[in-house]
Amino acid sequence: MKGGKRMEIKEIKAGELDPKKFVKEKVEEIRKIVGDGKAIVALSGGVDSSTTTLLGHKALGDRLKVYFIDDGLMREGEAKQVASTFKKLGIKVRIVSAQREFFEALKGKIDPEEKREAITQTFYRVIFARLIRAIGAKFLFHGTILTDIEETIAGIKRQHNILEQLGIDTEKEFGYKLVEPLKQIRKDGVRKVAKALELPESIYNRMPFCGPGLSARVIGEVTPEKIAIVRKATAIIEEELRNTKAFQYLAILHEDKVTGMREGKREFGLQIEVRCWDSIDARVAKPTKLPFKTLTRLSERITTEVPGVVSVTYNITSKPPSTMEAV
Ligand code: XMP
């Protein structure tokens, strides 16, 4: 990780945040920065990028082009779902197919930070730079929040979207400037702003999903086959835990196999770890005290519905020393 700049960002705590005032100020700020130019935003459908998109759209209208990057690392049905939600809000989302580029970049990489770096480079150097050039834009809108910046600077995890704060000059390196309207607030603040912008509840209360997507949940090399496995397990966990009100729940695919048995025969199979977190702003977190009945149901469904899985475990460690995602 490159050496970071000292952080000079002034935090606005969720309790002190006046969301309407924040929206007004950010819209004015964006108009000043972008002038009569064009900008792009990569919308994942999460609360951070959705709020950033709405702020940008409010400020710039159609001069902000909105893209969903289908990197092959997203959850089941995500691209269509996001495009249709934003269509209802009057915002056109263009889906960019980029699976090949991402899997190519991840090939052979096993080190967590190298995997994260490969994702960052593919997003910023390859995909965003290409989109920016194609429409003659100069700015990329970014849903970076304060927690992402802090954890990257502290050297805990290189969040996929932290660049300037690590001393990277995006204009020189990639050909565009960043606009980061949310960098003074955290997840709880973003949810307030999203609500004030009248985003639907399915978005302002949406569970976080990290930028590197399912690749942060595969230990070892990321391949399309492993992503398909963790995607299936994720869909089951999301369905079963939807009503828990937990901050975030997820599946992790382990690299080590273990001996299991099925129909009286030995099966050297895969392990899925379930994590379910209680947290307010993702800085610290505790595992949710899920009823054993729920855990048993998860284990039964995952071992029957996800091919090759013979072991399901539940993480009982807090953050710290754990982090929320595994990679
Ligand atoms: P960790 O694993 O660092 O996760 O404890 C804390 C929160 O941040 C999300 N996360 C990310 N979000 N880009 C993001 O936009 C990233 O690279 C990234 N890594 C982790 C994670 O899902 C959790 O909500």
mmCIF file of C-alpha atoms and ligand atoms in Angstrom:
data_model
loop_
_atom_site.group_PDB
_atom_site.id
_atom_site.type_symbol
_atom_site.label_atom_id
_atom_site.label_comp_id
_atom_site.label_asym_id
_atom_site.label_seq_id
_atom_site.Cartn_x
_atom_site.Cartn_y
_atom_site.Cartn_z
ATOM 1 C CA MET A 1 0.000 0.000 0.000
ATOM 2 C CA LYS A 2 1.314 3.443 -0.888
ATOM 3 C CA GLY A 3 1.918 5.920 1.939
ATOM 4 C CA GLY A 4 -1.163 7.995 2.700
ATOM 5 C CA LYS A 5 -1.693 11.717 2.965
ATOM 6 C CA ARG A 6 -2.683 13.030 6.343
ATOM 7 C CA MET A 7 -6.434 13.112 6.587
ATOM 8 C CA GLU A 8 -7.884 16.613 6.485
ATOM 9 C CA ILE A 9 -11.539 15.761 6.037
ATOM 10 C CA LYS A 10 -13.960 17.323 8.494
ATOM 11 C CA GLU A 11 -16.441 14.742 9.703
ATOM 12 C CA ILE A 12 -20.154 15.514 9.869
ATOM 13 C CA LYS A 13 -21.605 13.126 12.458
ATOM 14 C CA ALA A 14 -25.002 11.601 11.638
ATOM 15 C CA GLY A 15 -26.529 13.175 14.764
ATOM 16 C CA GLU A 16 -25.443 16.663 13.671
ATOM 17 C CA LEU A 17 -26.305 16.237 10.011
ATOM 18 C CA ASP A 18 -29.082 18.356 8.498
ATOM 19 C CA PRO A 19 -29.717 16.255 5.370
ATOM 20 C CA LYS A 20 -31.678 18.898 3.423
ATOM 21 C CA LYS A 21 -28.958 21.501 4.011
ATOM 22 C CA PHE A 22 -26.309 18.934 3.097
ATOM 23 C CA VAL A 23 -28.075 18.179 -0.217
ATOM 24 C CA LYS A 24 -28.366 21.885 -1.079
ATOM 25 C CA GLU A 25 -24.702 22.548 -0.308
ATOM 26 C CA LYS A 26 -23.440 19.519 -2.204
ATOM 27 C CA VAL A 27 -25.545 20.309 -5.285
ATOM 28 C CA GLU A 28 -24.060 23.815 -5.371
ATOM 29 C CA GLU A 29 -20.555 22.465 -4.801
ATOM 30 C CA ILE A 30 -20.946 19.919 -7.629
ATOM 31 C CA ARG A 31 -22.165 22.602 -10.065
ATOM 32 C CA LYS A 32 -19.137 24.740 -9.221
ATOM 33 C CA ILE A 33 -16.695 21.867 -9.698
ATOM 34 C CA VAL A 34 -18.118 20.428 -12.938
ATOM 35 C CA GLY A 35 -19.131 23.732 -14.567
ATOM 36 C CA ASP A 36 -20.692 22.982 -17.946
ATOM 37 C CA GLY A 37 -18.712 19.749 -18.386
ATOM 38 C CA LYS A 38 -19.797 16.115 -18.313
ATOM 39 C CA ALA A 39 -19.329 13.473 -15.647
ATOM 40 C CA ILE A 40 -19.900 9.780 -15.119
ATOM 41 C CA VAL A 41 -20.901 7.713 -12.128
ATOM 42 C CA ALA A 42 -20.683 3.973 -11.574
ATOM 43 C CA LEU A 43 -23.857 2.988 -9.794
ATOM 44 C CA SER A 44 -23.886 -0.327 -7.935
ATOM 45 C CA GLY A 45 -27.300 0.202 -6.369
ATOM 46 C CA GLY A 46 -25.869 0.441 -2.851
ATOM 47 C CA VAL A 47 -26.845 3.373 -0.662
ATOM 48 C CA ASP A 48 -23.529 5.242 -1.186
ATOM 49 C CA SER A 49 -23.430 5.136 -4.971
ATOM 50 C CA SER A 50 -27.212 5.649 -5.240
ATOM 51 C CA THR A 51 -27.047 8.779 -3.079
ATOM 52 C CA THR A 52 -24.048 10.055 -5.033
ATOM 53 C CA THR A 53 -25.922 9.424 -8.290
ATOM 54 C CA LEU A 54 -28.999 11.300 -7.099
ATOM 55 C CA LEU A 55 -26.919 14.260 -5.880
ATOM 56 C CA GLY A 56 -25.055 14.341 -9.201
ATOM 57 C CA HIS A 57 -28.275 14.036 -11.198
ATOM 58 C CA LYS A 58 -29.893 16.833 -9.192
ATOM 59 C CA ALA A 59 -26.903 19.067 -9.913
ATOM 60 C CA LEU A 60 -26.138 18.151 -13.527
ATOM 61 C CA GLY A 61 -29.178 16.392 -15.019
ATOM 62 C CA ASP A 62 -28.304 14.426 -18.144
ATOM 63 C CA ARG A 63 -24.716 15.708 -18.131
ATOM 64 C CA LEU A 64 -24.109 12.973 -15.562
ATOM 65 C CA LYS A 65 -24.078 9.588 -17.335
ATOM 66 C CA VAL A 66 -24.903 6.662 -15.091
ATOM 67 C CA TYR A 67 -23.359 3.208 -15.608
ATOM 68 C CA PHE A 68 -23.757 -0.125 -13.868
ATOM 69 C CA ILE A 69 -20.527 -2.060 -14.325
ATOM 70 C CA ASP A 70 -21.359 -5.738 -14.605
ATOM 71 C CA ASP A 71 -17.999 -7.067 -13.419
ATOM 72 C CA GLY A 72 -19.196 -10.635 -12.919
ATOM 73 C CA LEU A 73 -18.797 -10.191 -9.149
ATOM 74 C CA MET A 74 -22.277 -8.936 -8.334
ATOM 75 C CA ARG A 75 -25.171 -10.799 -6.763
ATOM 76 C CA GLU A 76 -27.997 -12.634 -8.512
ATOM 77 C CA GLY A 77 -30.117 -10.412 -10.774
ATOM 78 C CA GLU A 78 -28.470 -7.225 -9.488
ATOM 79 C CA ALA A 79 -27.906 -5.381 -12.807
ATOM 80 C CA LYS A 80 -31.533 -5.562 -13.956
ATOM 81 C CA GLN A 81 -32.894 -4.761 -10.515
ATOM 82 C CA VAL A 82 -30.777 -1.603 -10.183
ATOM 83 C CA ALA A 83 -31.572 -0.401 -13.714
ATOM 84 C CA SER A 84 -35.298 -0.847 -13.137
ATOM 85 C CA THR A 85 -35.280 0.935 -9.730
ATOM 86 C CA PHE A 86 -33.528 3.962 -11.241
ATOM 87 C CA LYS A 87 -35.720 3.979 -14.332
ATOM 88 C CA LYS A 88 -38.640 4.600 -11.972
ATOM 89 C CA LEU A 89 -36.706 7.602 -10.594
ATOM 90 C CA GLY A 90 -36.275 8.964 -14.133
ATOM 91 C CA ILE A 91 -32.580 8.054 -14.372
ATOM 92 C CA LYS A 92 -31.285 5.982 -17.245
ATOM 93 C CA VAL A 93 -28.701 3.355 -16.264
ATOM 94 C CA ARG A 94 -26.444 1.895 -18.943
ATOM 95 C CA ILE A 95 -25.184 -1.617 -18.174
ATOM 96 C CA VAL A 96 -21.524 -2.167 -19.094
ATOM 97 C CA SER A 97 -20.454 -5.758 -19.551
ATOM 98 C CA ALA A 98 -16.943 -6.163 -18.100
ATOM 99 C CA GLN A 99 -16.766 -9.713 -16.708
ATOM 100 C CA ARG A 100 -13.909 -10.715 -18.991
ATOM 101 C CA GLU A 101 -11.655 -7.830 -17.892
ATOM 102 C CA PHE A 102 -12.191 -8.466 -14.176
ATOM 103 C CA PHE A 103 -11.682 -12.241 -14.235
ATOM 104 C CA GLU A 104 -8.582 -11.764 -16.363
ATOM 105 C CA ALA A 105 -7.171 -9.269 -13.837
ATOM 106 C CA LEU A 106 -7.922 -11.593 -10.911
ATOM 107 C CA LYS A 107 -6.415 -14.685 -12.535
ATOM 108 C CA GLY A 108 -3.712 -16.311 -10.391
ATOM 109 C CA LYS A 109 -3.987 -13.737 -7.581
ATOM 110 C CA ILE A 110 -4.291 -15.114 -4.058
ATOM 111 C CA ASP A 111 -3.057 -12.298 -1.835
ATOM 112 C CA PRO A 112 -6.041 -10.235 -0.526
ATOM 113 C CA GLU A 113 -4.450 -6.847 -1.162
ATOM 114 C CA GLU A 114 -3.265 -7.887 -4.635
ATOM 115 C CA LYS A 115 -6.808 -8.975 -5.451
ATOM 116 C CA ARG A 116 -8.161 -5.630 -4.248
ATOM 117 C CA GLU A 117 -5.516 -3.776 -6.256
ATOM 118 C CA ALA A 118 -6.455 -5.748 -9.402
ATOM 119 C CA ILE A 119 -10.101 -4.713 -8.974
ATOM 120 C CA THR A 120 -9.158 -1.070 -8.424
ATOM 121 C CA GLN A 121 -6.919 -0.966 -11.505
ATOM 122 C CA THR A 122 -9.559 -2.623 -13.676
ATOM 123 C CA PHE A 123 -12.270 -0.227 -12.561
ATOM 124 C CA TYR A 124 -10.242 2.973 -12.734
ATOM 125 C CA ARG A 125 -7.539 2.455 -15.352
ATOM 126 C CA VAL A 126 -9.503 0.293 -17.769
ATOM 127 C CA ILE A 127 -13.282 0.648 -17.481
ATOM 128 C CA PHE A 128 -13.862 4.179 -16.150
ATOM 129 C CA ALA A 129 -11.061 5.660 -18.286
ATOM 130 C CA ARG A 130 -12.658 4.077 -21.378
ATOM 131 C CA LEU A 131 -16.142 5.404 -20.532
ATOM 132 C CA ILE A 132 -14.784 8.875 -19.748
ATOM 133 C CA ARG A 133 -12.902 9.043 -23.060
ATOM 134 C CA ALA A 134 -15.896 7.798 -25.043
ATOM 135 C CA ILE A 135 -18.141 10.670 -23.957
ATOM 136 C CA GLY A 136 -15.532 13.380 -23.388
ATOM 137 C CA ALA A 137 -16.194 13.670 -19.639
ATOM 138 C CA LYS A 138 -13.692 14.951 -17.099
ATOM 139 C CA PHE A 139 -15.141 13.851 -13.779
ATOM 140 C CA LEU A 140 -15.931 10.583 -12.045
ATOM 141 C CA PHE A 141 -18.431 10.660 -9.196
ATOM 142 C CA HIS A 142 -17.553 8.467 -6.286
ATOM 143 C CA GLY A 143 -19.592 7.254 -3.303
ATOM 144 C CA THR A 144 -16.585 7.169 -0.981
ATOM 145 C CA ILE A 145 -17.503 7.572 2.685
ATOM 146 C CA LEU A 146 -15.339 8.468 5.657
ATOM 147 C CA THR A 147 -15.025 4.912 7.028
ATOM 148 C CA ASP A 148 -13.622 3.673 3.663
ATOM 149 C CA ILE A 149 -10.977 6.388 3.756
ATOM 150 C CA GLU A 150 -9.983 5.794 7.367
ATOM 151 C CA GLU A 151 -9.599 2.035 7.046
ATOM 152 C CA THR A 152 -7.517 2.332 3.905
ATOM 153 C CA ILE A 153 -5.250 4.996 5.380
ATOM 154 C CA ALA A 154 -4.858 2.948 8.558
ATOM 155 C CA GLY A 155 -3.609 0.138 6.306
ATOM 156 C CA ILE A 156 -6.316 -2.305 7.408
ATOM 157 C CA LYS A 157 -7.818 -2.927 4.002
ATOM 158 C CA ARG A 158 -7.325 -1.200 0.706
ATOM 159 C CA GLN A 159 -10.892 -0.218 -0.106
ATOM 160 C CA HIS A 160 -11.379 -0.409 -3.848
ATOM 161 C CA ASN A 161 -12.363 3.230 -4.176
ATOM 162 C CA ILE A 162 -9.645 5.070 -2.271
ATOM 163 C CA LEU A 163 -7.215 6.868 -4.525
ATOM 164 C CA GLU A 164 -6.622 10.558 -3.827
ATOM 165 C CA GLN A 165 -6.271 9.944 -0.116
ATOM 166 C CA LEU A 166 -3.399 7.583 -0.896
ATOM 167 C CA GLY A 167 -1.674 10.311 -2.863
ATOM 168 C CA ILE A 168 -2.826 9.055 -6.296
ATOM 169 C CA ASP A 169 -3.361 11.889 -8.797
ATOM 170 C CA THR A 170 -6.289 10.477 -10.758
ATOM 171 C CA GLU A 171 -6.098 13.142 -13.443
ATOM 172 C CA LYS A 172 -2.496 12.256 -14.220
ATOM 173 C CA GLU A 173 -2.915 8.500 -13.769
ATOM 174 C CA PHE A 174 -6.319 7.882 -15.354
ATOM 175 C CA GLY A 175 -7.358 11.109 -17.115
ATOM 176 C CA TYR A 176 -10.179 12.332 -14.865
ATOM 177 C CA LYS A 177 -10.873 14.064 -11.555
ATOM 178 C CA LEU A 178 -12.910 12.616 -8.701
ATOM 179 C CA VAL A 179 -15.975 14.176 -7.138
ATOM 180 C CA GLU A 180 -16.697 12.660 -3.708
ATOM 181 C CA PRO A 181 -19.717 14.371 -2.146
ATOM 182 C CA LEU A 182 -20.090 11.873 0.736
ATOM 183 C CA LYS A 183 -16.585 11.815 2.106
ATOM 184 C CA GLN A 184 -17.447 13.762 5.272
ATOM 185 C CA ILE A 185 -20.137 11.326 6.405
ATOM 186 C CA ARG A 186 -20.529 7.672 7.341
ATOM 187 C CA LYS A 187 -23.100 5.031 6.453
ATOM 188 C CA ASP A 188 -25.644 6.256 9.028
ATOM 189 C CA GLY A 189 -25.326 9.803 7.640
ATOM 190 C CA VAL A 190 -25.643 8.578 4.049
ATOM 191 C CA ARG A 191 -28.900 6.805 4.895
ATOM 192 C CA LYS A 192 -30.308 10.118 6.225
ATOM 193 C CA VAL A 193 -29.288 11.949 3.049
ATOM 194 C CA ALA A 194 -30.724 9.158 0.873
ATOM 195 C CA LYS A 195 -34.042 9.447 2.681
ATOM 196 C CA ALA A 196 -34.040 13.234 2.263
ATOM 197 C CA LEU A 197 -33.464 12.708 -1.476
ATOM 198 C CA GLU A 198 -36.597 10.529 -1.503
ATOM 199 C CA LEU A 199 -34.809 7.407 -2.614
ATOM 200 C CA PRO A 200 -36.977 4.331 -1.967
ATOM 201 C CA GLU A 201 -36.598 2.531 1.358
ATOM 202 C CA SER A 202 -35.195 -0.509 -0.475
ATOM 203 C CA ILE A 203 -32.208 1.745 -1.173
ATOM 204 C CA TYR A 204 -31.798 3.945 1.901
ATOM 205 C CA ASN A 205 -32.053 0.898 4.134
ATOM 206 C CA ARG A 206 -30.153 -1.370 1.774
ATOM 207 C CA MET A 207 -27.598 -3.670 3.265
ATOM 208 C CA PRO A 208 -24.024 -2.661 2.361
ATOM 209 C CA PHE A 209 -22.316 -4.622 -0.385
ATOM 210 C CA CYS A 210 -18.654 -3.934 -0.955
ATOM 211 C CA GLY A 211 -17.111 -2.588 -4.156
ATOM 212 C CA PRO A 212 -14.996 -5.678 -4.885
ATOM 213 C CA GLY A 213 -18.290 -7.577 -4.670
ATOM 214 C CA LEU A 214 -18.242 -11.338 -4.240
ATOM 215 C CA SER A 215 -14.486 -11.420 -4.869
ATOM 216 C CA ALA A 216 -14.018 -10.164 -1.279
ATOM 217 C CA ARG A 217 -15.782 -13.358 -0.192
ATOM 218 C CA VAL A 218 -13.667 -15.947 -1.980
ATOM 219 C CA ILE A 219 -10.484 -17.003 -0.188
ATOM 220 C CA GLY A 220 -7.689 -17.665 -2.642
ATOM 221 C CA GLU A 221 -7.938 -17.308 -6.420
ATOM 222 C CA VAL A 222 -11.190 -15.857 -7.748
ATOM 223 C CA THR A 223 -12.671 -17.783 -10.683
ATOM 224 C CA PRO A 224 -16.116 -17.619 -12.336
ATOM 225 C CA GLU A 225 -16.871 -21.084 -10.874
ATOM 226 C CA LYS A 226 -16.087 -20.033 -7.289
ATOM 227 C CA ILE A 227 -18.067 -16.819 -7.710
ATOM 228 C CA ALA A 228 -21.061 -18.869 -8.885
ATOM 229 C CA ILE A 229 -20.856 -20.937 -5.673
ATOM 230 C CA VAL A 230 -20.578 -17.986 -3.317
ATOM 231 C CA ARG A 231 -23.349 -16.178 -5.256
ATOM 232 C CA LYS A 232 -25.751 -19.095 -4.667
ATOM 233 C CA ALA A 233 -24.885 -19.264 -0.958
ATOM 234 C CA THR A 234 -25.291 -15.463 -0.704
ATOM 235 C CA ALA A 235 -28.767 -15.614 -2.235
ATOM 236 C CA ILE A 236 -29.844 -18.240 0.336
ATOM 237 C CA ILE A 237 -28.388 -16.281 3.264
ATOM 238 C CA GLU A 238 -29.986 -13.028 2.105
ATOM 239 C CA GLU A 239 -33.347 -14.741 1.735
ATOM 240 C CA GLU A 240 -33.196 -16.425 5.145
ATOM 241 C CA LEU A 241 -31.828 -13.469 7.123
ATOM 242 C CA ARG A 242 -33.843 -10.698 5.458
ATOM 243 C CA ASN A 243 -35.957 -10.120 8.558
ATOM 244 C CA THR A 244 -33.147 -10.078 11.106
ATOM 245 C CA LYS A 245 -32.465 -6.308 10.895
ATOM 246 C CA ALA A 246 -28.749 -7.121 11.027
ATOM 247 C CA PHE A 247 -26.362 -4.557 9.500
ATOM 248 C CA GLN A 248 -24.930 -7.025 6.968
ATOM 249 C CA TYR A 249 -24.897 -10.764 6.291
ATOM 250 C CA LEU A 250 -22.787 -12.671 3.849
ATOM 251 C CA ALA A 251 -21.284 -15.946 2.676
ATOM 252 C CA ILE A 252 -17.599 -16.728 2.389
ATOM 253 C CA LEU A 253 -16.176 -19.555 0.322
ATOM 254 C CA HIS A 254 -13.102 -21.095 1.909
ATOM 255 C CA GLU A 255 -10.192 -22.428 -0.033
ATOM 256 C CA ASP A 256 -9.538 -25.505 2.122
ATOM 257 C CA LYS A 257 -11.706 -28.501 1.534
ATOM 258 C CA VAL A 258 -12.871 -30.829 4.296
ATOM 259 C CA THR A 259 -14.022 -34.420 4.442
ATOM 260 C CA GLY A 260 -17.752 -34.798 4.422
ATOM 261 C CA MET A 261 -20.157 -37.579 3.566
ATOM 262 C CA ARG A 262 -23.237 -37.816 1.445
ATOM 263 C CA GLU A 263 -25.480 -40.821 0.940
ATOM 264 C CA GLY A 264 -23.002 -42.974 2.856
ATOM 265 C CA LYS A 265 -20.077 -41.990 0.633
ATOM 266 C CA ARG A 266 -17.033 -39.848 1.374
ATOM 267 C CA GLU A 267 -17.134 -36.364 -0.172
ATOM 268 C CA PHE A 268 -14.101 -34.096 0.067
ATOM 269 C CA GLY A 269 -16.047 -30.869 -0.229
ATOM 270 C CA LEU A 270 -16.281 -27.115 0.133
ATOM 271 C CA GLN A 271 -16.783 -24.964 3.230
ATOM 272 C CA ILE A 272 -19.052 -21.942 3.406
ATOM 273 C CA GLU A 273 -18.760 -19.548 6.330
ATOM 274 C CA VAL A 274 -21.788 -17.456 7.236
ATOM 275 C CA ARG A 275 -21.242 -14.007 8.762
ATOM 276 C CA CYS A 276 -24.008 -11.821 10.128
ATOM 277 C CA TRP A 277 -23.122 -8.492 11.718
ATOM 278 C CA ASP A 278 -24.695 -6.024 14.110
ATOM 279 C CA SER A 279 -23.141 -2.624 13.559
ATOM 280 C CA ILE A 280 -23.994 1.044 13.223
ATOM 281 C CA ASP A 281 -21.276 2.382 10.971
ATOM 282 C CA ALA A 282 -19.095 -0.674 10.136
ATOM 283 C CA ARG A 283 -16.174 0.574 12.232
ATOM 284 C CA VAL A 284 -16.844 -2.044 14.870
ATOM 285 C CA ALA A 285 -19.276 -4.942 14.664
ATOM 286 C CA LYS A 286 -20.566 -7.903 16.634
ATOM 287 C CA PRO A 287 -21.900 -11.181 15.311
ATOM 288 C CA THR A 288 -25.699 -11.258 15.504
ATOM 289 C CA LYS A 289 -27.037 -13.749 18.045
ATOM 290 C CA LEU A 290 -28.989 -15.745 15.491
ATOM 291 C CA PRO A 291 -31.301 -18.467 16.810
ATOM 292 C CA PHE A 292 -29.817 -21.939 16.394
ATOM 293 C CA LYS A 293 -32.908 -22.902 14.407
ATOM 294 C CA THR A 294 -32.032 -20.240 11.819
ATOM 295 C CA LEU A 295 -28.427 -21.424 11.647
ATOM 296 C CA THR A 296 -29.560 -25.029 11.187
ATOM 297 C CA ARG A 297 -31.882 -24.013 8.375
ATOM 298 C CA LEU A 298 -29.045 -22.118 6.670
ATOM 299 C CA SER A 299 -26.779 -25.141 6.942
ATOM 300 C CA GLU A 300 -29.451 -27.469 5.548
ATOM 301 C CA ARG A 301 -30.278 -25.222 2.620
ATOM 302 C CA ILE A 302 -26.674 -24.404 1.705
ATOM 303 C CA THR A 303 -25.511 -28.030 1.815
ATOM 304 C CA THR A 304 -28.435 -29.199 -0.309
ATOM 305 C CA GLU A 305 -28.755 -26.298 -2.754
ATOM 306 C CA VAL A 306 -25.131 -25.314 -3.355
ATOM 307 C CA PRO A 307 -23.256 -28.066 -5.186
ATOM 308 C CA GLY A 308 -20.133 -29.422 -3.474
ATOM 309 C CA VAL A 309 -20.625 -27.792 -0.056
ATOM 310 C CA VAL A 310 -20.304 -30.194 2.895
ATOM 311 C CA SER A 311 -19.605 -27.764 5.738
ATOM 312 C CA VAL A 312 -21.284 -24.556 6.923
ATOM 313 C CA THR A 313 -19.866 -22.552 9.820
ATOM 314 C CA TYR A 314 -20.959 -19.355 11.596
ATOM 315 C CA ASN A 315 -18.449 -16.650 12.492
ATOM 316 C CA ILE A 316 -18.614 -15.741 16.198
ATOM 317 C CA THR A 317 -15.775 -13.197 16.228
ATOM 318 C CA SER A 318 -16.308 -9.447 16.599
ATOM 319 C CA LYS A 319 -14.688 -6.716 14.512
ATOM 320 C CA PRO A 320 -11.974 -6.171 15.643
ATOM 321 C CA PRO A 321 -10.040 -8.446 15.417
ATOM 322 C CA SER A 322 -12.136 -9.792 12.527
ATOM 323 C CA THR A 323 -13.123 -7.529 9.650
ATOM 324 C CA MET A 324 -16.572 -7.827 8.103
ATOM 325 C CA GLU A 325 -15.575 -9.125 4.676
ATOM 326 C CA ALA A 326 -13.007 -11.928 4.558
ATOM 327 C CA VAL A 327 -10.633 -10.444 1.974
HETATM 328 P P1 XMP B 1 -14.527 -4.529 6.484
HETATM 329 O O1 XMP B 1 -14.387 -5.841 5.773
HETATM 330 O O2 XMP B 1 -13.440 -3.552 6.121
HETATM 331 O O3 XMP B 1 -15.879 -3.910 5.940
HETATM 332 O O4 XMP B 1 -14.684 -4.664 7.951
HETATM 333 C C1 XMP B 1 -16.492 -2.759 6.484
HETATM 334 C C2 XMP B 1 -17.613 -2.359 5.555
HETATM 335 O O5 XMP B 1 -17.065 -1.865 4.319
HETATM 336 C C3 XMP B 1 -17.480 -2.673 3.221
HETATM 337 N N1 XMP B 1 -16.292 -2.808 2.350
HETATM 338 C C4 XMP B 1 -16.106 -2.084 1.236
HETATM 339 N N2 XMP B 1 -16.874 -1.153 0.655
HETATM 340 N N3 XMP B 1 -15.250 -0.948 -1.057
HETATM 341 C C5 XMP B 1 -16.450 -0.608 -0.511
HETATM 342 O O6 XMP B 1 -17.148 0.218 -1.078
HETATM 343 C C6 XMP B 1 -14.418 -1.852 -0.527
HETATM 344 O O7 XMP B 1 -13.358 -2.149 -1.060
HETATM 345 C C7 XMP B 1 -14.881 -2.459 0.691
HETATM 346 N N4 XMP B 1 -14.350 -3.397 1.515
HETATM 347 C C8 XMP B 1 -15.243 -3.597 2.515
HETATM 348 C C9 XMP B 1 -17.951 -3.978 3.832
HETATM 349 O O8 XMP B 1 -18.910 -4.636 3.012
HETATM 350 C C10 XMP B 1 -18.524 -3.519 5.154
HETATM 351 O O9 XMP B 1 -19.831 -3.008 5.030
#
